[in-house]
Tab-separated table of N, CA and C and ligand atoms in Angstrom:
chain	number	residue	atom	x	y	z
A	28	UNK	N	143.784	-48.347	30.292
A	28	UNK	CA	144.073	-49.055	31.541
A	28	UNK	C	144.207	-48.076	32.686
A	29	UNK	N	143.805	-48.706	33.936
A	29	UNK	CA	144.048	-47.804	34.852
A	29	UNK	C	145.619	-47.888	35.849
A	30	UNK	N	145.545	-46.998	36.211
A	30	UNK	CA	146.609	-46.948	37.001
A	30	UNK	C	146.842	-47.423	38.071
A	31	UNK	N	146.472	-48.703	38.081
A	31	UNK	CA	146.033	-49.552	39.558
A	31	UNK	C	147.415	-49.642	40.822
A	32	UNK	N	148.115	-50.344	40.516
A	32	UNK	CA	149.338	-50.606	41.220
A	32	UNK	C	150.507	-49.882	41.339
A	33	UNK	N	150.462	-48.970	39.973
A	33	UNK	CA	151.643	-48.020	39.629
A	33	UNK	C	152.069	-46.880	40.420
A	34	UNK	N	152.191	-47.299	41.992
A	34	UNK	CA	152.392	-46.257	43.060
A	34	UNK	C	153.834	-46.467	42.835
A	35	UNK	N	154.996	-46.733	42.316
A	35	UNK	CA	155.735	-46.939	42.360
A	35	UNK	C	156.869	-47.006	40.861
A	36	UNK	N	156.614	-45.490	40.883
A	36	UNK	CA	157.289	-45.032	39.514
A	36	UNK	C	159.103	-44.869	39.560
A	37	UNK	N	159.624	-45.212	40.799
A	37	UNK	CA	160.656	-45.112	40.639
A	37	UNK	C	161.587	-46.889	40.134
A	38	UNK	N	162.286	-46.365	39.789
A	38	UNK	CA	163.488	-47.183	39.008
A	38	UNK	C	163.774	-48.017	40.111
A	39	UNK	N	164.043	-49.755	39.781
A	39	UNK	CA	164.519	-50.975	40.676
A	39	UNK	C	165.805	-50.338	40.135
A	40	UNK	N	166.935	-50.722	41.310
A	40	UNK	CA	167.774	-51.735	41.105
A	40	UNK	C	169.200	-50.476	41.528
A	41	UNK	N	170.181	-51.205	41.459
A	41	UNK	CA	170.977	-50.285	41.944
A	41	UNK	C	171.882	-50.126	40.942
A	42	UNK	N	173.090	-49.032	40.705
A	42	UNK	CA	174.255	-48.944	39.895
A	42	UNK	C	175.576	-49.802	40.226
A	43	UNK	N	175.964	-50.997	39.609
A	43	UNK	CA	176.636	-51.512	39.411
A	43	UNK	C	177.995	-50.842	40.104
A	44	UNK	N	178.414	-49.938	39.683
A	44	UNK	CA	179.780	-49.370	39.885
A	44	UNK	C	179.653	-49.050	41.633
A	45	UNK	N	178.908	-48.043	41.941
A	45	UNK	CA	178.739	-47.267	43.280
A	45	UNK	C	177.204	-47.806	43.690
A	46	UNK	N	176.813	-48.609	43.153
A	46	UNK	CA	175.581	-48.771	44.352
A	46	UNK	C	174.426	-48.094	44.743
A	47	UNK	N	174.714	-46.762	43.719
A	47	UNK	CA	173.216	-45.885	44.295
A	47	UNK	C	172.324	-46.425	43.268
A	48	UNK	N	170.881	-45.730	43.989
A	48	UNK	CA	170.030	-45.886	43.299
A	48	UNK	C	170.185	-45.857	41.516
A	49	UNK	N	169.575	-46.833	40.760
A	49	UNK	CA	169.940	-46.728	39.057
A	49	UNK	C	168.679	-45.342	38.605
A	50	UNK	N	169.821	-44.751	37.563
A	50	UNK	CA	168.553	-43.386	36.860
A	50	UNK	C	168.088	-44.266	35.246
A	51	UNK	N	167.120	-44.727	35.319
A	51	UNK	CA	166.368	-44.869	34.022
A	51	UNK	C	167.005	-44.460	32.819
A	52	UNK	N	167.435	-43.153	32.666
A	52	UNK	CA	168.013	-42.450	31.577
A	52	UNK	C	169.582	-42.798	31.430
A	53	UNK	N	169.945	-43.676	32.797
A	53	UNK	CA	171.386	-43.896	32.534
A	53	UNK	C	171.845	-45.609	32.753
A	54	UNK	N	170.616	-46.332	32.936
A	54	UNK	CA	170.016	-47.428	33.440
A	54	UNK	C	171.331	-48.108	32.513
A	55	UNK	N	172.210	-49.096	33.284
A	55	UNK	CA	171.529	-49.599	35.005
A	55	UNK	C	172.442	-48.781	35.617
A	56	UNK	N	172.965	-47.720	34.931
A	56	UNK	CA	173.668	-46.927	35.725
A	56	UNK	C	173.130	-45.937	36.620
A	57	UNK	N	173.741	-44.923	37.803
A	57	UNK	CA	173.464	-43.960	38.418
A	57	UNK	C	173.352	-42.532	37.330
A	58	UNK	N	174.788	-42.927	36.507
A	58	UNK	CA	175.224	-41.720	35.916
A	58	UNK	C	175.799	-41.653	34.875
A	59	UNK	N	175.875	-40.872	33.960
A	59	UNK	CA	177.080	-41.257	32.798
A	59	UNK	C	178.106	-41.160	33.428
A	60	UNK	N	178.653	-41.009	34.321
A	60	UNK	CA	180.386	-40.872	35.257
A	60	UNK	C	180.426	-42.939	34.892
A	61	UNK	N	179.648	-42.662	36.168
A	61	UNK	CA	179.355	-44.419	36.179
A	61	UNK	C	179.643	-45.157	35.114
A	62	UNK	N	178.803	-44.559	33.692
A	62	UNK	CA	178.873	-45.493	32.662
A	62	UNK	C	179.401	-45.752	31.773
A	63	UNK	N	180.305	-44.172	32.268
A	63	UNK	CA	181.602	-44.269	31.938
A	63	UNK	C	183.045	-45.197	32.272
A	64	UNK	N	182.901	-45.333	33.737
A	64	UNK	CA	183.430	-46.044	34.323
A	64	UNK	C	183.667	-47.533	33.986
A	65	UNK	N	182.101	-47.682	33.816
A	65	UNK	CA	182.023	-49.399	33.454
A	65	UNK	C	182.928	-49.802	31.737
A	66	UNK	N	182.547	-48.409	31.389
A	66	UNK	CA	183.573	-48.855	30.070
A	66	UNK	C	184.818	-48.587	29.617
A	67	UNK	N	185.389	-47.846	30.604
A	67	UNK	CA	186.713	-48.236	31.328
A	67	UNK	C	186.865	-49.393	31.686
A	68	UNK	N	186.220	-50.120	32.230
A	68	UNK	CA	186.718	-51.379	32.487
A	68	UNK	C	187.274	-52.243	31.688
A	69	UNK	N	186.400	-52.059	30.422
A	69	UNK	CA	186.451	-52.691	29.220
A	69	UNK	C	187.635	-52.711	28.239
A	70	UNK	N	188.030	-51.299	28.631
A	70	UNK	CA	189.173	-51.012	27.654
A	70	UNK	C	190.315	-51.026	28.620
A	71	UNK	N	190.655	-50.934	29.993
A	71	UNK	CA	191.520	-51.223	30.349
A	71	UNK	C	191.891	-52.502	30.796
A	72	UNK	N	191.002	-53.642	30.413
A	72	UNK	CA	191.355	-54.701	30.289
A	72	UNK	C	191.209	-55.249	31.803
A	73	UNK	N	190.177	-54.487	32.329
A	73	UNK	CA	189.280	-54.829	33.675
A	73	UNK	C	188.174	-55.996	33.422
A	74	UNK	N	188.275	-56.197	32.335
A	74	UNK	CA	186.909	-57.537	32.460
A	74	UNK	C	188.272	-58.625	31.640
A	75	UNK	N	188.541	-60.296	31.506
A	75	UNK	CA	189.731	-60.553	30.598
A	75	UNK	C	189.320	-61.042	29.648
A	76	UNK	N	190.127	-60.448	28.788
A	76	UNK	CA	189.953	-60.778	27.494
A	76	UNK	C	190.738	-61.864	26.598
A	77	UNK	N	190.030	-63.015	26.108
A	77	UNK	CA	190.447	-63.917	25.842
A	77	UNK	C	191.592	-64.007	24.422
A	78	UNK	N	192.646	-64.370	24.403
A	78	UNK	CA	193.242	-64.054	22.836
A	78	UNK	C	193.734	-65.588	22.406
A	79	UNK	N	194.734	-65.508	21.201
A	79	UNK	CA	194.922	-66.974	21.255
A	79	UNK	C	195.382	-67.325	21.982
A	80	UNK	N	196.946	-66.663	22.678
A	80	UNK	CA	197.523	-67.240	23.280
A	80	UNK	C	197.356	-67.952	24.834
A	81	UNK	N	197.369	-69.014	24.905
A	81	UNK	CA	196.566	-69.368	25.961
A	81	UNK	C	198.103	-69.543	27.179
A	82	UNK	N	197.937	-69.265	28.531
A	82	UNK	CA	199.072	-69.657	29.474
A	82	UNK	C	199.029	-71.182	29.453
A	83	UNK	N	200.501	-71.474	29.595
A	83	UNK	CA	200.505	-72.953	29.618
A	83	UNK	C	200.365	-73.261	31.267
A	84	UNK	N	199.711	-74.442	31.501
A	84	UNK	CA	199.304	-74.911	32.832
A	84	UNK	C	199.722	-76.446	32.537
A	85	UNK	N	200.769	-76.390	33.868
A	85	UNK	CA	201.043	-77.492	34.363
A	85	UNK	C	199.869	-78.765	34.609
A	86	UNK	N	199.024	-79.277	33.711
A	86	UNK	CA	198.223	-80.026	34.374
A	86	UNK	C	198.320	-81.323	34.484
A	87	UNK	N	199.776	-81.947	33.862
A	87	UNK	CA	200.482	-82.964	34.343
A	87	UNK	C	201.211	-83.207	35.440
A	88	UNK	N	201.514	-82.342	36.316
A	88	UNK	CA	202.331	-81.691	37.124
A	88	UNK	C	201.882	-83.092	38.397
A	89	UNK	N	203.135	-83.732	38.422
A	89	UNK	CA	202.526	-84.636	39.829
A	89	UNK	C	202.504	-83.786	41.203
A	90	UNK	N	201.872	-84.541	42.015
A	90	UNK	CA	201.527	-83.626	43.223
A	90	UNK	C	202.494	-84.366	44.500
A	91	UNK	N	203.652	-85.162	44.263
A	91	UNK	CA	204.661	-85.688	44.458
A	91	UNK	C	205.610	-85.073	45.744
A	92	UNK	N	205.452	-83.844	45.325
A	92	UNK	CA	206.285	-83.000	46.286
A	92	UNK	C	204.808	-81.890	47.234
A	93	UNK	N	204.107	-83.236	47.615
A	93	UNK	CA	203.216	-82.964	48.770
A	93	UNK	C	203.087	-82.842	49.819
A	94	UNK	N	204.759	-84.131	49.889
A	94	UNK	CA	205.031	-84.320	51.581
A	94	UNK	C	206.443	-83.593	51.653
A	95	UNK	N	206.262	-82.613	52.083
A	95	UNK	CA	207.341	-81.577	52.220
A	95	UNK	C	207.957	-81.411	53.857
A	96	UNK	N	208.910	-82.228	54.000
A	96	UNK	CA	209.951	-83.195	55.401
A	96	UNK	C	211.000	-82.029	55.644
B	4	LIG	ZN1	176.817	-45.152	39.979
């Protein structure tokens, strides 16, 4: 095949964390700093993580005390 269109060997898209250009080799990151970063997120409990315990929510809760005189 020829190389018809392929003027454009650089990498789409940007790095998630900081926004620069993404490196292929660290894709979709900039950097291993970066991709490091992102998995920090992970373990510091930057993305949430679901367990059993669920918060209880008022969703009986009348809306009663709406008109507040
Ligand atoms: Zn980055």
């Amino acid at each position: 095949m020829r190389q018809a269109n392929d003027n454009d060997p650089k990498p789409k898209g940007k790095c998630p964390i900081c926004g620069r250009p993404m490196v292929v080799q660290y894709r979709p990151f900039c950097s291993p700093r970066c991709k490091d970063v992102d998995l920090g997120r992970w373990l510091t409990g930057g993305y949430v993580i679901q367990t059993d315990e669920e918060p209880e929510q008022d969703e009986f809760s009348p809306s009663r005390e709406k008109d507040e005189t």
